[in-house]
mmCIF file of C-alpha atoms in Angstrom:
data_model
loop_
_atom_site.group_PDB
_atom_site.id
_atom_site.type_symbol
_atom_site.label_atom_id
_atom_site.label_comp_id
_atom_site.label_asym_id
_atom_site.label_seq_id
_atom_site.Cartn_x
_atom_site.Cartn_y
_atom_site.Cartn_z
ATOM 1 C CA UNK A 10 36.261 42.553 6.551
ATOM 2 C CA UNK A 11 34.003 40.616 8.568
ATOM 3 C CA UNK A 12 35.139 38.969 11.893
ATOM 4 C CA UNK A 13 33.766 35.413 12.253
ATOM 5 C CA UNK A 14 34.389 32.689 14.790
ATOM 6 C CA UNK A 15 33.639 28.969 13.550
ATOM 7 C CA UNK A 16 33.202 27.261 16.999
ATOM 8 C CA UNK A 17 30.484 30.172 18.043
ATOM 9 C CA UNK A 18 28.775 29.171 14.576
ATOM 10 C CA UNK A 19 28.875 25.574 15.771
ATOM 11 C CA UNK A 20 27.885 26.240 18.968
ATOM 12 C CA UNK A 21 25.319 28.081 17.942
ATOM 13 C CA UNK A 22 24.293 25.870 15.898
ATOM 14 C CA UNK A 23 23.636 22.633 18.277
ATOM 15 C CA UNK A 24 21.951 25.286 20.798
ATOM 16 C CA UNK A 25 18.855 26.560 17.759
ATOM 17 C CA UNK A 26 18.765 22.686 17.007
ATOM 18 C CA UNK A 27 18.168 21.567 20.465
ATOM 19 C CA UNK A 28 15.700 23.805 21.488
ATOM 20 C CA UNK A 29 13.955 23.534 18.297
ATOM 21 C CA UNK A 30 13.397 20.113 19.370
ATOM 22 C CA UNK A 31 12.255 20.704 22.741
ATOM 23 C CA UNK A 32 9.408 22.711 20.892
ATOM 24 C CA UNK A 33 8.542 20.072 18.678
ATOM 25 C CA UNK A 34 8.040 17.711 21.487
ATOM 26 C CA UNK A 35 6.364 20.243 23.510
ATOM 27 C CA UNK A 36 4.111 20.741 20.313
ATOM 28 C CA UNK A 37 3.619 16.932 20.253
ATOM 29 C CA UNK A 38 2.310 17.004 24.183
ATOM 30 C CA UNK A 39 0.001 19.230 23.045
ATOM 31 C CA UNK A 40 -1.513 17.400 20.502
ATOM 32 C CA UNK A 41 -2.049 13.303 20.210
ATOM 33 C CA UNK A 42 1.092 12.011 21.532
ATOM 34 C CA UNK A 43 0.634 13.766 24.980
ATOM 35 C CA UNK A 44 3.409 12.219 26.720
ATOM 36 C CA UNK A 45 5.315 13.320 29.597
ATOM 37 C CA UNK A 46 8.370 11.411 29.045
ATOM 38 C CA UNK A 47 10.357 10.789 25.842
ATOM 39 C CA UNK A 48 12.846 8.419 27.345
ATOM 40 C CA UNK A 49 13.645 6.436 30.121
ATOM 41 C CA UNK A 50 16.509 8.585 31.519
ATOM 42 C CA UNK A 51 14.017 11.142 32.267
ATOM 43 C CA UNK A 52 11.885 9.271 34.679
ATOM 44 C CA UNK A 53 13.178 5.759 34.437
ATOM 45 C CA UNK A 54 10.457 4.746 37.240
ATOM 46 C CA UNK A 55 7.068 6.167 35.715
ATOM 47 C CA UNK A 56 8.680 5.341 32.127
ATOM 48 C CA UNK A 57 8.917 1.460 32.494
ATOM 49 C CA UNK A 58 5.728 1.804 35.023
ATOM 50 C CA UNK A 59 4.271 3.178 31.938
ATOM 51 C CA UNK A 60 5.628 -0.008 29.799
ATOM 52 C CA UNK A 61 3.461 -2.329 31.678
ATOM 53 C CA UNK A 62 0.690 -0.229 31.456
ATOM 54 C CA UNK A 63 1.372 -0.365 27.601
ATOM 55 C CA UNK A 64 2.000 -4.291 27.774
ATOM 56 C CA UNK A 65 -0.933 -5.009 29.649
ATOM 57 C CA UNK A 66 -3.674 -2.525 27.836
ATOM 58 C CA UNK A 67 -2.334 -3.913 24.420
ATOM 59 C CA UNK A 68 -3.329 -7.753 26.040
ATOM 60 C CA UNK A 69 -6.559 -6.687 26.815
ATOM 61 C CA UNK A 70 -7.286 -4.951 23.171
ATOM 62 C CA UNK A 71 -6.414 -8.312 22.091
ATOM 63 C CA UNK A 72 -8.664 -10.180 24.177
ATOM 64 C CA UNK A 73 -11.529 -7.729 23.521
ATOM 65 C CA UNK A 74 -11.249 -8.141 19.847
ATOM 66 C CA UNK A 75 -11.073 -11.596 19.850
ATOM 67 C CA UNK A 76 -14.146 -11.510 22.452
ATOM 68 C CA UNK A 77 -16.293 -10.040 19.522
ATOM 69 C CA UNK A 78 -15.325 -13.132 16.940
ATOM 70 C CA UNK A 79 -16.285 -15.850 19.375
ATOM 71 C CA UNK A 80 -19.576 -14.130 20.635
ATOM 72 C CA UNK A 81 -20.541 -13.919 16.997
ATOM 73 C CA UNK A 82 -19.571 -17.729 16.262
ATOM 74 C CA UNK A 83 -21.186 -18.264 19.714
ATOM 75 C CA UNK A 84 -24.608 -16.754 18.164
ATOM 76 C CA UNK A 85 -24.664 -18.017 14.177
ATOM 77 C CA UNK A 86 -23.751 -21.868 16.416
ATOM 78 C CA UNK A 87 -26.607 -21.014 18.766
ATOM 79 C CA UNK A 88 -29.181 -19.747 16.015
ATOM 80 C CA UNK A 89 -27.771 -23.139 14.182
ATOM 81 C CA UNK A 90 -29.318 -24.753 17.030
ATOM 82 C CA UNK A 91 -32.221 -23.460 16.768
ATOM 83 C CA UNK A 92 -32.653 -23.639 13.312
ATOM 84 C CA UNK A 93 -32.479 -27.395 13.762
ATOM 85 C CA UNK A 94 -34.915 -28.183 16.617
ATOM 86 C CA UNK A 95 -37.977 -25.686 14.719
ATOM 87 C CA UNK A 96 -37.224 -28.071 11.299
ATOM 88 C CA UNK A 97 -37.824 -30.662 13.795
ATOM 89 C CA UNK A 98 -40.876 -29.418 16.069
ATOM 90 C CA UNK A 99 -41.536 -25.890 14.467
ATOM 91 C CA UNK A 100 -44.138 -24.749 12.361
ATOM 92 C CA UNK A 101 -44.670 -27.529 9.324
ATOM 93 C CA UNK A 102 -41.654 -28.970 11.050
ATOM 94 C CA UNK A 103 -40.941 -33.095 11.198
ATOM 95 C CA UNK A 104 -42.878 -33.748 14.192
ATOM 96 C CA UNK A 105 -45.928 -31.509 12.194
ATOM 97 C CA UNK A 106 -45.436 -33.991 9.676
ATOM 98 C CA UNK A 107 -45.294 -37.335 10.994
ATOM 99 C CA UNK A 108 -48.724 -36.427 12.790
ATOM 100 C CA UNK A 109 -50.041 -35.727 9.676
ATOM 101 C CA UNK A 110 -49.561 -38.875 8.258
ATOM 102 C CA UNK A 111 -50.600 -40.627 11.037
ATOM 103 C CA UNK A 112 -54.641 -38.410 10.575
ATOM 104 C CA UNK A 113 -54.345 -39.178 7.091
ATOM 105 C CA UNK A 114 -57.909 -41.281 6.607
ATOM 106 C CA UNK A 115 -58.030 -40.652 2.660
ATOM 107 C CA UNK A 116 -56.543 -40.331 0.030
ATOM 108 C CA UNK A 117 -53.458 -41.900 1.949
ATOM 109 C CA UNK A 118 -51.102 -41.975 -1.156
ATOM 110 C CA UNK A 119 -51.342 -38.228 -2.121
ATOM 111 C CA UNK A 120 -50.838 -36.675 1.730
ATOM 112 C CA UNK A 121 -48.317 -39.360 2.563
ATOM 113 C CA UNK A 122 -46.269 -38.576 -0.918
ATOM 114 C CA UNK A 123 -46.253 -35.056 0.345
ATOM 115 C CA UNK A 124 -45.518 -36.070 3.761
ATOM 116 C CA UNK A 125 -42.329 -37.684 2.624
ATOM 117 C CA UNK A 126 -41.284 -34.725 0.427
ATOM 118 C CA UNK A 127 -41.577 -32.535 3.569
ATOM 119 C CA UNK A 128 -39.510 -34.567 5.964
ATOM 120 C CA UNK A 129 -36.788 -35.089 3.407
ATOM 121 C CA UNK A 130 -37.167 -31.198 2.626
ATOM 122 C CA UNK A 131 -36.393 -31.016 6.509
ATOM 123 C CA UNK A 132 -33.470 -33.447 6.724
ATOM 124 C CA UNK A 133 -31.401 -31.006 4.111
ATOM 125 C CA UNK A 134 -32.633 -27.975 6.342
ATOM 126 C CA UNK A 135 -31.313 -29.578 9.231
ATOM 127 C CA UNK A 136 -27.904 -29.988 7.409
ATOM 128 C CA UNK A 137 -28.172 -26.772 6.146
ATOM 129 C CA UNK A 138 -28.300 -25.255 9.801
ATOM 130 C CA UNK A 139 -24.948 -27.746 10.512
ATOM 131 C CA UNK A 140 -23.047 -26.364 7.680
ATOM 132 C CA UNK A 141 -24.495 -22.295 9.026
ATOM 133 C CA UNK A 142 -21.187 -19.971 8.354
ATOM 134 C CA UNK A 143 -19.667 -16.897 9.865
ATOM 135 C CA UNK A 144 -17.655 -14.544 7.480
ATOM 136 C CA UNK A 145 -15.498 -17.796 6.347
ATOM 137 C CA UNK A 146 -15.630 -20.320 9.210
ATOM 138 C CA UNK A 147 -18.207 -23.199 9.512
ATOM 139 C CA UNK A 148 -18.887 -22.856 13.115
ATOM 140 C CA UNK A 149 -20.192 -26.769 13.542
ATOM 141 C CA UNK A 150 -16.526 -27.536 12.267
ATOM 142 C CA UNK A 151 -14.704 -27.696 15.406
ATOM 143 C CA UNK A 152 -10.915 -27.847 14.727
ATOM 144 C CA UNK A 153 -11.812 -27.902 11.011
ATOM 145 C CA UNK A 154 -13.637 -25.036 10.555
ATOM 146 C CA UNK A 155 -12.689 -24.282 6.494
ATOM 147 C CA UNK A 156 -14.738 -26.376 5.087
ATOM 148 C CA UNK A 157 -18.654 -27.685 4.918
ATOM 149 C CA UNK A 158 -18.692 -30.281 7.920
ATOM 150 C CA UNK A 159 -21.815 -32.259 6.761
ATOM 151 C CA UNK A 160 -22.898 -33.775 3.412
ATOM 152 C CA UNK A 161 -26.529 -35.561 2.756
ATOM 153 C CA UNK A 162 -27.539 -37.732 -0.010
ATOM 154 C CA UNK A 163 -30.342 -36.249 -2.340
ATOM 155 C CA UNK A 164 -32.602 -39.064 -1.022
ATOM 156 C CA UNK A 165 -31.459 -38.270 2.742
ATOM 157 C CA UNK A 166 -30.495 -42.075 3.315
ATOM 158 C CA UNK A 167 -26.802 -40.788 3.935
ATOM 159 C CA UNK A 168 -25.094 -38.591 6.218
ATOM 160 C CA UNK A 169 -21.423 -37.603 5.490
ATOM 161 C CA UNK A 170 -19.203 -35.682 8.641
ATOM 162 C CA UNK A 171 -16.269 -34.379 6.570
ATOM 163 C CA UNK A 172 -13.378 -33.308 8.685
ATOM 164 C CA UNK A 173 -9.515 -32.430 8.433
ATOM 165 C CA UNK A 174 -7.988 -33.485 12.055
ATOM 166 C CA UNK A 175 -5.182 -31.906 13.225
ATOM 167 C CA UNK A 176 -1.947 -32.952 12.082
ATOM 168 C CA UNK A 177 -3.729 -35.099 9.518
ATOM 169 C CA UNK A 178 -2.743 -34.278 5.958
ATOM 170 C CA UNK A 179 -5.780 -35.670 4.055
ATOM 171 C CA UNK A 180 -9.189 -35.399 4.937
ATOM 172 C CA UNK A 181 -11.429 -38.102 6.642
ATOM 173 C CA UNK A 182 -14.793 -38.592 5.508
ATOM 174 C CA UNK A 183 -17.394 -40.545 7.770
ATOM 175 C CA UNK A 184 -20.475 -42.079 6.776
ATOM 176 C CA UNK A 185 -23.458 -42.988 8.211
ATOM 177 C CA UNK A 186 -26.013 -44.415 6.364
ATOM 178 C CA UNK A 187 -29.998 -44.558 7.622
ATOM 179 C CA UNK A 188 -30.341 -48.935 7.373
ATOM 180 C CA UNK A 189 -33.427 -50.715 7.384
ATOM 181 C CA UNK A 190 -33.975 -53.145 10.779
ATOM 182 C CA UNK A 191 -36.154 -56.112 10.846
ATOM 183 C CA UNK A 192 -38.908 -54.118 12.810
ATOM 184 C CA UNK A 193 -39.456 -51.758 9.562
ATOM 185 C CA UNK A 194 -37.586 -48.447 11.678
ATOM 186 C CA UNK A 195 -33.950 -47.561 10.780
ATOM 187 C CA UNK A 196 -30.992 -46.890 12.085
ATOM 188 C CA UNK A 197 -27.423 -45.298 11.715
ATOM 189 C CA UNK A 198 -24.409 -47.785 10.101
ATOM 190 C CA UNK A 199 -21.667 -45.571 11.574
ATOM 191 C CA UNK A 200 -18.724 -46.351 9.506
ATOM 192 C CA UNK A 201 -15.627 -45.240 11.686
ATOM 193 C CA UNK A 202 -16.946 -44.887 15.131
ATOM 194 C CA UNK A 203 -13.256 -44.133 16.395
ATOM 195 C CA UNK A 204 -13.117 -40.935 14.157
ATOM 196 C CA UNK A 205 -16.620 -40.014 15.387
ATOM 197 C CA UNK A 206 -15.262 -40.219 19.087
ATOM 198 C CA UNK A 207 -11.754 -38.450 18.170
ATOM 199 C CA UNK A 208 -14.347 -35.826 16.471
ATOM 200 C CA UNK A 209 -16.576 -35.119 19.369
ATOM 201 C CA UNK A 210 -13.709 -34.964 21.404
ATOM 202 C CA UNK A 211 -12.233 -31.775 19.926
ATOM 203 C CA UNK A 212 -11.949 -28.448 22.220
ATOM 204 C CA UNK A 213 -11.540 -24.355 21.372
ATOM 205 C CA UNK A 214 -10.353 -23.135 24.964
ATOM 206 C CA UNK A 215 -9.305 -20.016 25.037
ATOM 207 C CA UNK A 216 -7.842 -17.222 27.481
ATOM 208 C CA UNK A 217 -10.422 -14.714 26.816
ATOM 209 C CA UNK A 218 -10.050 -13.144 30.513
ATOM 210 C CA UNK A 219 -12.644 -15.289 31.667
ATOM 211 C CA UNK A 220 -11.258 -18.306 34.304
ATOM 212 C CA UNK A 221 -7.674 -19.071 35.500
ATOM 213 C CA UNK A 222 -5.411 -19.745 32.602
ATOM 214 C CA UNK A 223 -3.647 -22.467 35.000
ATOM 215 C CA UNK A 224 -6.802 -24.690 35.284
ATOM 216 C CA UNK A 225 -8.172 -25.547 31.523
ATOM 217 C CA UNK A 226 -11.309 -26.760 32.878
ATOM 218 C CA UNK A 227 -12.247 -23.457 33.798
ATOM 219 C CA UNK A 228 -11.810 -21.832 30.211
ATOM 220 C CA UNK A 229 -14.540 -21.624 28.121
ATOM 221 C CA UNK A 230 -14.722 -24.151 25.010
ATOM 222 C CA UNK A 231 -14.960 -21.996 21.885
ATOM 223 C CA UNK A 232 -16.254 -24.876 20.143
ATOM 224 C CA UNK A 233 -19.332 -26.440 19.499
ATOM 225 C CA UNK A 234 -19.014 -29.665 16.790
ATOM 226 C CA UNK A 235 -21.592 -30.629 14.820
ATOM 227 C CA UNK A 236 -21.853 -34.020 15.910
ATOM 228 C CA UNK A 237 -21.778 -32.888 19.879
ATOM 229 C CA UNK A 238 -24.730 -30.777 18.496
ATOM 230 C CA UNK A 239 -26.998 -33.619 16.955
ATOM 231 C CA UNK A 240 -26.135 -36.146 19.605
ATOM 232 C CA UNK A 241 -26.185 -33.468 22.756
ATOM 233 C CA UNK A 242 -23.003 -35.200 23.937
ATOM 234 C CA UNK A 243 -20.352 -32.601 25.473
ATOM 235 C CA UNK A 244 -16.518 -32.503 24.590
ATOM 236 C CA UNK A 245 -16.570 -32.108 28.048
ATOM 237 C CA UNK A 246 -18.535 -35.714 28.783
ATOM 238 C CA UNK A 247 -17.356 -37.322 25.999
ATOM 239 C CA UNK A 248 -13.415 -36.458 27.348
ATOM 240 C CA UNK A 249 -14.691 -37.437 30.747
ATOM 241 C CA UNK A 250 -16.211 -40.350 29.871
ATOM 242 C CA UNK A 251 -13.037 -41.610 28.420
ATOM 243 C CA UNK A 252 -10.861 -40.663 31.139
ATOM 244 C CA UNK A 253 -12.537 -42.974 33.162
ATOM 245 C CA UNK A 254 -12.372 -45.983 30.766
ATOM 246 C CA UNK A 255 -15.419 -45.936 29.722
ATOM 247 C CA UNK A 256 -15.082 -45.553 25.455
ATOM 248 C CA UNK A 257 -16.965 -48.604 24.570
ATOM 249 C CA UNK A 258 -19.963 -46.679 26.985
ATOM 250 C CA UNK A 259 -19.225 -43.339 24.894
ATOM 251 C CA UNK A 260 -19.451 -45.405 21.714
ATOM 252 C CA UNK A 261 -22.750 -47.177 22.640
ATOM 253 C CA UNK A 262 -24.230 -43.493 23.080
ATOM 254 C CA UNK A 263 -23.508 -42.230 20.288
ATOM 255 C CA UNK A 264 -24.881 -44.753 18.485
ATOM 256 C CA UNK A 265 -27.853 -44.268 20.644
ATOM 257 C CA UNK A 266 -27.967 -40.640 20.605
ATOM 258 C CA UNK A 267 -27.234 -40.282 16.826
ATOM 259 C CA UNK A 268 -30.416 -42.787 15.836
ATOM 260 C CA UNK A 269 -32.133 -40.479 18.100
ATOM 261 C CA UNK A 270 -30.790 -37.145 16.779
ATOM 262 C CA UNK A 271 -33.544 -34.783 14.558
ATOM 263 C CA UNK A 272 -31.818 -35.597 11.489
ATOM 264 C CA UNK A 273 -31.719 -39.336 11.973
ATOM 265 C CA UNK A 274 -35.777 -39.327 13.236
ATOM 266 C CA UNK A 275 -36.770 -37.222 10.047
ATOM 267 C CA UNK A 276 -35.271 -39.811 7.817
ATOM 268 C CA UNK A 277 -36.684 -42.710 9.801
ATOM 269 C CA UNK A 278 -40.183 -41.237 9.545
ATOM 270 C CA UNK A 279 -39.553 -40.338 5.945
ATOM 271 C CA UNK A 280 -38.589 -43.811 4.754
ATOM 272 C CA UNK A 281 -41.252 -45.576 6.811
ATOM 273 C CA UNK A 282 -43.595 -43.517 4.586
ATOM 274 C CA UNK A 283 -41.880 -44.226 1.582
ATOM 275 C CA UNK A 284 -41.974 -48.311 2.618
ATOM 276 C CA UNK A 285 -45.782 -48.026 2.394
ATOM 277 C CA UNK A 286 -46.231 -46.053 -0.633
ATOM 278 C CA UNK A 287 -44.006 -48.861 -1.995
ATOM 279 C CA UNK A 288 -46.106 -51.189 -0.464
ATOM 280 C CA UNK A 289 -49.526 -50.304 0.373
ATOM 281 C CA UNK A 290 -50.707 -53.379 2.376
ATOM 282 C CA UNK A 291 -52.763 -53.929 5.515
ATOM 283 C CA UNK A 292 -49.304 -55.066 7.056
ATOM 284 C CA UNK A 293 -47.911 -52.223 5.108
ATOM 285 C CA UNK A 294 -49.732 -49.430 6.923
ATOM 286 C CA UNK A 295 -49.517 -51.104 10.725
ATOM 287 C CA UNK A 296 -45.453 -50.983 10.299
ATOM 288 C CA UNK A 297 -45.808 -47.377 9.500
ATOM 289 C CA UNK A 298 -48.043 -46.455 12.012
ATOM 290 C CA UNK A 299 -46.149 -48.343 14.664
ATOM 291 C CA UNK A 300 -41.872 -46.873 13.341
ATOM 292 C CA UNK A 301 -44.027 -43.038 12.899
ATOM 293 C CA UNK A 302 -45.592 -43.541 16.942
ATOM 294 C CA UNK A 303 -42.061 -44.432 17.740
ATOM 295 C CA UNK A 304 -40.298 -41.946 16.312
ATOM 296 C CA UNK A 305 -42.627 -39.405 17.684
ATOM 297 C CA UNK A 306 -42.306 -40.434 21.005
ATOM 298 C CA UNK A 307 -38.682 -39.893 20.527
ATOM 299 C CA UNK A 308 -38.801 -36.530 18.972
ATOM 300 C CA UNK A 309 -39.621 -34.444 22.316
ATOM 301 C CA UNK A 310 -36.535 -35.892 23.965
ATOM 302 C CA UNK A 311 -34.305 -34.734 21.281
ATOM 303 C CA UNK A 312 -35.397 -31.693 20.819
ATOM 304 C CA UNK A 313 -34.888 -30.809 24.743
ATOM 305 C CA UNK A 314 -31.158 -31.974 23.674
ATOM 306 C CA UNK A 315 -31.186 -29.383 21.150
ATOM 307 C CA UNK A 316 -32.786 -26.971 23.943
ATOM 308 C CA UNK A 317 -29.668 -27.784 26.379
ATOM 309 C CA UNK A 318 -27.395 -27.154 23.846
ATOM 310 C CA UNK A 319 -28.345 -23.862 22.228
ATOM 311 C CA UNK A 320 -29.174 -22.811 26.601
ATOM 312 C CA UNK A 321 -25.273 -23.635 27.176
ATOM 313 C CA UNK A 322 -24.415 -21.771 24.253
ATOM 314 C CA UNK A 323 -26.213 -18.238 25.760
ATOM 315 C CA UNK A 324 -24.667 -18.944 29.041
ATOM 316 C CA UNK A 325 -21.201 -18.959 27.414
ATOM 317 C CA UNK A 326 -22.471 -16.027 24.801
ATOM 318 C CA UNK A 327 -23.702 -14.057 28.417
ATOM 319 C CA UNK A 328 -19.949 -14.852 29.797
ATOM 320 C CA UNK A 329 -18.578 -13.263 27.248
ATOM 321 C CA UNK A 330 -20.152 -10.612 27.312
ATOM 322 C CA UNK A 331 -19.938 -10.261 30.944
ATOM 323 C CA UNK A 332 -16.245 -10.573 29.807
ATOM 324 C CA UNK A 333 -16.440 -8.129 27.426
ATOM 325 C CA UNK A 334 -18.031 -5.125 29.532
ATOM 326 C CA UNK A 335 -15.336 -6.212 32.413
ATOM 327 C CA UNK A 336 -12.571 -5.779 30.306
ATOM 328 C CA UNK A 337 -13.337 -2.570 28.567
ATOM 329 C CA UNK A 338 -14.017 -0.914 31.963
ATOM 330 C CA UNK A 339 -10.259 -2.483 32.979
ATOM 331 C CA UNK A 340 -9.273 -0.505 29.629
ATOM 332 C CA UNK A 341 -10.785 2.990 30.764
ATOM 333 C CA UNK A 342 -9.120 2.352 33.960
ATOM 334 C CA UNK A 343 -5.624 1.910 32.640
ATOM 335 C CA UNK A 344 -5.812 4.383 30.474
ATOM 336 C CA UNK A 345 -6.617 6.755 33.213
ATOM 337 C CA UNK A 346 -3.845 5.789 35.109
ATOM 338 C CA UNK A 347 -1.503 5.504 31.960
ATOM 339 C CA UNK A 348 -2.350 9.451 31.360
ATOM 340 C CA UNK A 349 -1.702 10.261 35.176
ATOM 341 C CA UNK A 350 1.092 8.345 35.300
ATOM 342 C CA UNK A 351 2.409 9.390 31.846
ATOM 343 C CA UNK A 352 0.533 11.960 30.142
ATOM 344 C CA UNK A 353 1.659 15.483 29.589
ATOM 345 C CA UNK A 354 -0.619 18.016 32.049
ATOM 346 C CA UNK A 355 -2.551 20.403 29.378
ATOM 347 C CA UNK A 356 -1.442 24.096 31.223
ATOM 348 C CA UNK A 357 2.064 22.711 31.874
ATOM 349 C CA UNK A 358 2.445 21.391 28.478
ATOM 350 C CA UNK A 359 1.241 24.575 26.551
ATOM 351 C CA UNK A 360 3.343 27.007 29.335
ATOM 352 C CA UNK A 361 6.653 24.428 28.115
ATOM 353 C CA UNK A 362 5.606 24.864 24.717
ATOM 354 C CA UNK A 363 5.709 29.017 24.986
ATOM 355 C CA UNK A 364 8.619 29.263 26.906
ATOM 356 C CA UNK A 365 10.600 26.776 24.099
ATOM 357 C CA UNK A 366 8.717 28.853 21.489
ATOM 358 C CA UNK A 367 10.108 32.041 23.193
ATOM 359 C CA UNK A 368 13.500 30.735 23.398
ATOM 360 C CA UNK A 369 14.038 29.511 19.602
ATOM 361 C CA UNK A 370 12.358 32.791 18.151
ATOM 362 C CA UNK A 371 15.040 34.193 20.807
ATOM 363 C CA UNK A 372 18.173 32.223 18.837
ATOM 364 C CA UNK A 373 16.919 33.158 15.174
ATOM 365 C CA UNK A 374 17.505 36.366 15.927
ATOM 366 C CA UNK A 375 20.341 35.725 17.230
ATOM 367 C CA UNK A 376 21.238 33.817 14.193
ATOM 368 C CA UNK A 377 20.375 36.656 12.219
ATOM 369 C CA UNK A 378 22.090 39.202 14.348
ATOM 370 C CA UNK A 379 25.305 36.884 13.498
ATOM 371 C CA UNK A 380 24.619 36.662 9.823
ATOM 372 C CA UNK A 381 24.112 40.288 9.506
ATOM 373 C CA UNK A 382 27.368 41.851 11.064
ATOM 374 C CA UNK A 383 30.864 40.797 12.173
ATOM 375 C CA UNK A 384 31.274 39.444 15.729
ATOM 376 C CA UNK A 385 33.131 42.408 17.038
ATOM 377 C CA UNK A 386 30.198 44.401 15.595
ATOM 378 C CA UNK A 387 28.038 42.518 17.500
ATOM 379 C CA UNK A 388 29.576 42.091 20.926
ATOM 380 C CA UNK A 389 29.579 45.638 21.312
#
């Protein structure tokens, strides 16, 4: 009859189970896990050390990740730019035109009919470039960036800035309509200035690991508005400007600015034409001549406000990116000193996982030495 002993069995029992344990997390240092301690109670120092290396590498994932969005938003808003100055002095661009049909010397109503096509052609290009997307986001949207900022009429006479303001629950549409003056040149009917200003006002700081998080004003502004784009009027002024009392100023330029932007000088130009093809007089043609001089002589100065814009946008993209490179060498670093500080040493961890592999072959034979023969058997 065979002699057996249940407490030995138990005992025996939690011993196989423990060290099998220890060689599956020697195993595990081994291979992608790799670290040194399992729990706090066995180095309760280089474990939590090894928490805030954790914390702090997972903040700066974040921040790289969210790095790479903005520097692409930062680029489709800067080629956006871009896009609108060449439809304004490019190749066949506004500026192109108007000069044309200031040569024309015959045949003035089939080059000016074409003329007018053109610069129409380049007011819904210019939109076109406002309303420029990345994956799902209109980047001229500022806080509203899910939906198409900018609407124009078919015949270009009206601009529409559609926006969804924080905390708002409808959206607020603004229009500006291109109105004839007395001189024969037009000019922007701005609707709802005070949403205009509330608009251009809008900021996307961010704590990208560039600047102090403590001082705002030396966080980069994620944003870029549309209107801040046509007018080349800053968040940044346009916040300062009211600080200091000075909104019916901010209002007055943006009037200014906006009947000087590319979009409103291509419609100008284009409905000056269309004036004289509507009425093809002596009187007709000097009106033309004179609101197509002006505009042109207005045209360089906007598009160096488009230039200052899309510059400010590199020098943020180059930030970024400066940013970018920073961080990810902070990244190698920590992970260096995470794996020093916490990370299982490749001899030590495969000598550990021999001797635990020595010691649990050692206890199944045991095991089987038990299951085979009484106790008294063998104990002898």
């Amino acid at each position: 009859m065979r002699v057996t002993n249940t407490s030995i069995y138990r005992n025996f029992t939690f011993t196989a189970n423990d060290l099998h344990s220890k060689l599956i997390k020697s195993f595990s240092k081994i291979g992608g896990n790799s670290k040194k301690y399992e729990s706090a109670a066995e180095n309760p120092l280089a474990y939590y050390e090894g928490l805030n290396m954790d914390t702090h590498f997972q903040d700066l994932e974040s921040k790289v990740s969210l790095i790479k969005d903005v520097k692409h938003r930062m680029y489709q808003q800067e080629l956006g730019a871009r896009a609108i100055q060449s439809a304004l002095t490019g190749d066949k661009g506004s500026k192109f035109q108007i000069e044309k049909a200031l040569n024309a010397t015959s045949d003035h109503t089939s080059t000016l009919s074409a003329v007018r096509d053109e610069l129409t052609q380049s007011q819904h290009e210019i939109v076109n470039a406002l309303n420029v997307q990345y994956q799902n986001i209109y980047v001229f949207g500022g806080n509203d960036s899910s939906q198409a900022p900018f609407y124009l009429s078919e015949d270009g006479k009206t601009l529409t800035y559609r926006h969804l303001f924080p905390g708002d629950k409808t959206t607020t549409d603004i229009t500006m309509t291109l109105t004839k003056q007395t001189d024969g040149s037009y000019e922007y009917v701005i609707d709802d200035i005070d949403s205009v200003v509330k608009a251009m006002t809008e900021q996307g700081v961010m704590d990208l690991g560039y600047g102090y998080i403590g001082d705002r004003d030396s966080l980069i502004d994620t944003y870029t508005g549309g209107l801040n784009v046509l007018t080349g009027i800053t968040s940044k002024t346009a916040r300062d400007m009211i600080s200091l009392g000075k909104t019916d100023d901010l209002k007055a330029l943006i009037q200014e600015r906006m009947n000087g932007s590319a979009i409103a000088l291509t419609g100008q130009a284009a409905f000056a034409v269309q004036d004289y093809i509507d009425n093809p007089t002596q009187d007709g043609l000097n009106t033309m001549n004179k609101v197509l001089g002006d505009t042109l002589s207005e045209i360089d100065a906007s598009s160096i406000r488009l230039g200052t814009i899309y510059e400010e946008l590199g020098i943020k993209y180059s930030r970024l990116d400066d940013t970018h490179t920073r961080l990810l060498s902070v990244q190698d670093s920590l992970t260096e000193a995470y794996a020093d500080k916490l990370g299982a040493d490749p001899y030590e961890a495969i000598m550990e996982m021999v001797s635990n592999q020595y010691s649990y072959n050692a206890a199944l034979q045991v095991g089987s030495k038990l299951m085979e023969t009484s106790l008294f058997d063998f104990m002898r």
